[in-house]
Amino acid sequence: MSEEVLLEARDIEKAYVGSRVLKSVSVALKPGTITALIGPNGAGKTTLFDIIAGFVQADSGVVRYRGEDITRKPAFLRACRGIVKTFQIPHEFGGLSVLDNLLVAGSDQIGERFPASLWSRRATHEQECANTETACGILEFLGLLASRDVMAQTLSAGEKKLLELARALMLAPRLLMLDEPLAGVPLSVGEQILEHLVNIGAQGKTLLIVEHNLEAVMRVADWVYVLVDGELLASGPPSEVQRNEKVQTAYLGRA
Amino acid sequence: MVAELAQHIVDGVVLGAILALPALGLALVWRIAGFPHLAHGSLMTIAAYAAWLAAGVWRLPLPLAVLFGLAISAVTGVAMHLGVYRHLAGRPMLNLFIASIGVELFLRYGVIFSFGSDFQTFPLPAERGVRLGLVVVRPLDLVLLAVAFGALLGVWWMFRGTQIGRRMRAVSDNASLARLSGISPARIHLIMWILVSVLAGAAGILLGARNVIAPTLGWDVLLLAFAAAIFGGISNPFGAAVGAFLMGLVSQLGIMWIPTSYEEGIAFFLIMIVLLVKPRGLFGEAVRA
Amino acid sequence: MTYVYTVIAFGLIYTMLALGLNLQMGFTGIINFGYVAFVAIGAYTSALLTVDLHWPLLAGWAAGAALAALASYPLGLLTIRLGGDYFAVVTLGFSELVLLVVLNERQLTHGAIGITGIHRPFAALGPHLSAPLALLTIAILTALTAYLIRQISHSPLGRLLRAIQANESAAQALGKNTLGYKVLVLVVGSAIAGLAGALYAHWVQYISPDQFSPDVTFNTFIALILGGVGSLLGPVIGAFVLILFLQGSIVLQDYVHVFSANQQSALRFMIIGLALVLLIVYRPEGILGRMKSKRPGRSTGVS
């Protein structure tokens, strides 16, 4: 395994109640790039995405991350190692404030250990201060700082989407996985999110994006995988994929 | 040994047939209304007491008494739905679940309030067991089996042959999809509650006829019925019926090795084993994440 | 006077029970319908160790809490990953199983006869002193439990538990071992239930299986819902309202003779059932409304 690849999923197979959703799909993500996974509805994009994030177990195939086999690792451990995903439908912690949503995401918190949380007050406090500072930085970067004390459930759809992103950034992920980051948000917010993604990518993070909005994806992605009916139809740089005839008939034509 | 085994199998089949009715109902409620219905046992108990009141106190003919019992359980079930559960639709499952405890407590102690805690029995003629090869079968058991199978066939016919039944299956398969396709959930829910109440009532009367009528008649078999429903996978009502027969068989065969006093504990172990092996029940399909 | 003591003692014990259940249900969203099983384990462990093996009282209490916690651990490991509805049914089954064991293992548990001669704390000081002192002990332990819950609630741990309740898969995606935390909460709540059970056994001085029917679980749910699920003060209020109603209706029985004694006690539970239904339908946030701390989880006052 060379250092050229941050994460690799090889020969992934998955079937639900007899129907094969993924048929021996392989993808590889290079460090510091933005990779997009596109395809029509029901192509198996989200399944592949969830297999990489650890929320779904593949029937067969291997997922390797930084050279290590993580196929059987539960989702939370992958997140601890730097593979952090967001959800297509925002999964905010509704009864918590925006800031608290981010503070929950802080890793290795002393105050979350039991019973240590009861007596290591000072250490907890110091960590909370540091995490609050990081969180406010992220909120400012995403333009959410003004609503830091607002209950997350009262946010607009677009703000919730940004909160998803903010919470994921809190873990300083090596691989940030975004499930349809533009779905369900107004155009202006979508533009804003795209801009943030480019900026995040510029900071050297690796991004994997599942997206429906082709035009947007083609603008930001360095590499594109096209998934149709559980099979990899094409892959390559956006310009090349866009010219691919198979892709045009199978996907672009229908979309 | 063989005779004993055969006898336990017969008992298991009879128990399973009776359990199948509330298990089927529990699975339907779980799927369509979205919660494990803790007050299901009360429907059984109330039907048994109502039938006993009609037959034993008012001296009505037995078929009429049974009809009365079924009518009362149907009315109770509809009252639960219209009075309580309907108002909680869309709330978290816990709300419905806890409300059903309240209903259970109210009805169970309502029965004790009205009829006391003493056991009652149906005025049935004394009967002699009939020897069929290795086993002795009570004629009553044959009647129970016939009624239980008849009820299951009736439900099966309703699900396949009638429009309302097919719609109910559609709703139980996918509630949100069914709503999109214009099936009125209100009517489905109402009919579903009548159906499951009558099924539970029938089981209560049958159980009361086989054993005794007590305020905890339904509660005592509720866990077994839950086990059967889980065993079958709640997404498949007929899986629950199959589960009930297996549950009846296993619990009766289990008595051969496990002390009788632990009979009710068998349900727990069966639930555990099934859920550990297959978290969605043996007949439940893998749901797409 | 003894009667007043008993009402207060029961109120405190139910407060403790509601506190433990609140940690599980109110903070984390775990629906434990077998709660009484852990109360029974605590009560029987402490009673048997102190009566049959002459352990000192405090050791019996500690063992009661510890054994209840220990029993919940494997149950949690095996079943916490199930959906909430399955978990509820499994735990209900578990409590029936514990009751069966208590009833049938006569050599260990004395069976249906129950255990008599359980000592009250400070029994050596005579009945006049031991009752108030025992009550004080229960009060202190209940206060300590409430303090523990408050500390958890205001720590990052409490914040995480609320997050898990709000959205478990999101918490997993953020690198939190949610199943582990749920097992932890189950164990801590069970230890509290076990301790409350032990205190109960040593207050009433006699326990038998019929005192640990599922009705105890249901009563605790009612107390918690009365006071407001997820709030900090709710369990205290709910528990005392419930006990005042239960005990008050027993007192009323001596003066009102419309119904037989059996009917009166049945009526009491009918009212409880009805109250539960009405609460859930009309006031799911409790009689006093939800009394949240202003900003849940923001403990350390960072700004």
PDB file of C-alpha atoms in Angstrom, chain A residues 55 75-76 79-80 84-85 87 91-97 99-100 103-107 109 111-112 114 117-118 121 124-125 128-129 132 148-149 151 167-168 171, chain C residues 147-148 151-152 155-160 162-164 166-178 181 184 188 292 294-303:
ATOM      1  CA  PHE A  55     -22.575   2.346   9.361  1.00  0.00           C
ATOM      2  CA  ALA A  75     -18.348   3.483  12.923  1.00  0.00           C
ATOM      3  CA  PHE A  76     -17.383   5.327  16.107  1.00  0.00           C
ATOM      4  CA  ALA A  79     -14.614   8.529  13.421  1.00  0.00           C
ATOM      5  CA  CYS A  80     -11.980   8.581  16.159  1.00  0.00           C
ATOM      6  CA  VAL A  84     -16.038  11.587   9.802  1.00  0.00           C
ATOM      7  CA  LYS A  85     -19.309  11.620   7.923  1.00  0.00           C
ATOM      8  CA  PHE A  87     -25.823  13.020   7.143  1.00  0.00           C
ATOM      9  CA  HIS A  91     -29.009  14.859  12.404  1.00  0.00           C
ATOM     10  CA  GLU A  92     -28.700  17.796  14.767  1.00  0.00           C
ATOM     11  CA  PHE A  93     -29.052  17.323  18.541  1.00  0.00           C
ATOM     12  CA  GLY A  94     -32.245  19.361  18.613  1.00  0.00           C
ATOM     13  CA  GLY A  95     -32.511  20.137  22.326  1.00  0.00           C
ATOM     14  CA  LEU A  96     -28.890  21.277  22.573  1.00  0.00           C
ATOM     15  CA  SER A  97     -27.563  24.685  21.643  1.00  0.00           C
ATOM     16  CA  LEU A  99     -22.335  25.442  20.586  1.00  0.00           C
ATOM     17  CA  ASP A 100     -23.187  22.347  22.612  1.00  0.00           C
ATOM     18  CA  LEU A 103     -18.819  20.574  22.075  1.00  0.00           C
ATOM     19  CA  VAL A 104     -20.341  17.075  22.047  1.00  0.00           C
ATOM     20  CA  ALA A 105     -18.137  16.339  19.062  1.00  0.00           C
ATOM     21  CA  GLY A 106     -14.930  17.161  20.929  1.00  0.00           C
ATOM     22  CA  SER A 107     -12.797  14.032  21.044  1.00  0.00           C
ATOM     23  CA  GLN A 109     -13.179  14.430  26.645  1.00  0.00           C
ATOM     24  CA  GLY A 111     -15.635  15.045  31.343  1.00  0.00           C
ATOM     25  CA  GLU A 112     -17.281  12.248  29.378  1.00  0.00           C
ATOM     26  CA  PHE A 114     -17.358   8.004  34.267  1.00  0.00           C
ATOM     27  CA  SER A 117     -16.251  13.291  35.176  1.00  0.00           C
ATOM     28  CA  LEU A 118     -17.291  13.675  38.816  1.00  0.00           C
ATOM     29  CA  ARG A 121     -13.277  19.271  37.397  1.00  0.00           C
ATOM     30  CA  THR A 124     -12.613  19.138  32.404  1.00  0.00           C
ATOM     31  CA  HIS A 125     -12.897  22.878  32.652  1.00  0.00           C
ATOM     32  CA  GLU A 128     -14.073  22.740  27.781  1.00  0.00           C
ATOM     33  CA  CYS A 129     -12.424  26.135  27.405  1.00  0.00           C
ATOM     34  CA  THR A 132     -15.157  26.160  23.112  1.00  0.00           C
ATOM     35  CA  ARG A 148     -24.144  29.744  18.888  1.00  0.00           C
ATOM     36  CA  ASP A 149     -26.583  29.826  21.822  1.00  0.00           C
ATOM     37  CA  MET A 151     -31.370  25.627  20.191  1.00  0.00           C
ATOM     38  CA  ARG A 167     -19.743  19.418  14.019  1.00  0.00           C
ATOM     39  CA  ALA A 168     -17.741  17.168  11.715  1.00  0.00           C
ATOM     40  CA  LEU A 171     -13.084  16.319  15.096  1.00  0.00           C
TER      41      LEU A 171
ATOM     42  CA  TYR C 147     -26.328  15.186  43.722  1.00  0.00           C
ATOM     43  CA  LEU C 148     -24.673  12.462  41.634  1.00  0.00           C
ATOM     44  CA  GLN C 151     -23.294  16.342  38.552  1.00  0.00           C
ATOM     45  CA  ILE C 152     -23.666  13.926  35.649  1.00  0.00           C
ATOM     46  CA  SER C 155     -20.997  17.496  32.977  1.00  0.00           C
ATOM     47  CA  PRO C 156     -19.946  16.851  29.387  1.00  0.00           C
ATOM     48  CA  LEU C 157     -21.119  13.300  30.054  1.00  0.00           C
ATOM     49  CA  GLY C 158     -24.672  14.547  30.618  1.00  0.00           C
ATOM     50  CA  ARG C 159     -24.442  16.589  27.446  1.00  0.00           C
ATOM     51  CA  LEU C 160     -23.311  13.518  25.533  1.00  0.00           C
ATOM     52  CA  ARG C 162     -28.699  13.976  25.806  1.00  0.00           C
ATOM     53  CA  ALA C 163     -27.040  13.974  22.411  1.00  0.00           C
ATOM     54  CA  ILE C 164     -27.301  10.178  22.257  1.00  0.00           C
ATOM     55  CA  ALA C 166     -31.512  13.108  20.478  1.00  0.00           C
ATOM     56  CA  ASN C 167     -29.730  11.230  17.724  1.00  0.00           C
ATOM     57  CA  GLU C 168     -27.724   8.108  18.364  1.00  0.00           C
ATOM     58  CA  SER C 169     -26.247   7.620  14.924  1.00  0.00           C
ATOM     59  CA  ALA C 170     -25.071  11.222  14.812  1.00  0.00           C
ATOM     60  CA  ALA C 171     -23.239  10.642  18.092  1.00  0.00           C
ATOM     61  CA  GLN C 172     -21.646   7.527  16.586  1.00  0.00           C
ATOM     62  CA  ALA C 173     -20.575   9.484  13.545  1.00  0.00           C
ATOM     63  CA  LEU C 174     -18.812  11.859  15.935  1.00  0.00           C
ATOM     64  CA  GLY C 175     -16.762   9.035  17.378  1.00  0.00           C
ATOM     65  CA  LYS C 176     -18.794   8.268  20.471  1.00  0.00           C
ATOM     66  CA  ASN C 177     -19.178   4.694  21.651  1.00  0.00           C
ATOM     67  CA  THR C 178     -22.917   5.107  22.139  1.00  0.00           C
ATOM     68  CA  TYR C 181     -22.426   4.736  27.182  1.00  0.00           C
ATOM     69  CA  LEU C 184     -22.894   2.427  31.453  1.00  0.00           C
ATOM     70  CA  VAL C 188     -25.437   3.069  37.035  1.00  0.00           C
ATOM     71  CA  LYS C 292     -34.907  22.163  32.489  1.00  0.00           C
ATOM     72  CA  LYS C 294     -31.384  26.715  31.525  1.00  0.00           C
ATOM     73  CA  ARG C 295     -28.920  25.283  29.143  1.00  0.00           C
ATOM     74  CA  PRO C 296     -28.504  21.532  29.473  1.00  0.00           C
ATOM     75  CA  GLY C 297     -24.931  20.433  29.521  1.00  0.00           C
ATOM     76  CA  ARG C 298     -23.391  23.879  29.704  1.00  0.00           C
ATOM     77  CA  SER C 299     -21.826  23.203  32.997  1.00  0.00           C
ATOM     78  CA  THR C 300     -18.466  24.674  33.246  1.00  0.00           C
ATOM     79  CA  GLY C 301     -19.587  28.165  32.453  1.00  0.00           C
ATOM     80  CA  VAL C 302     -17.268  28.742  29.571  1.00  0.00           C
ATOM     81  CA  SER C 303     -18.075  31.781  27.540  1.00  0.00           C
TER      82      SER C 303
END
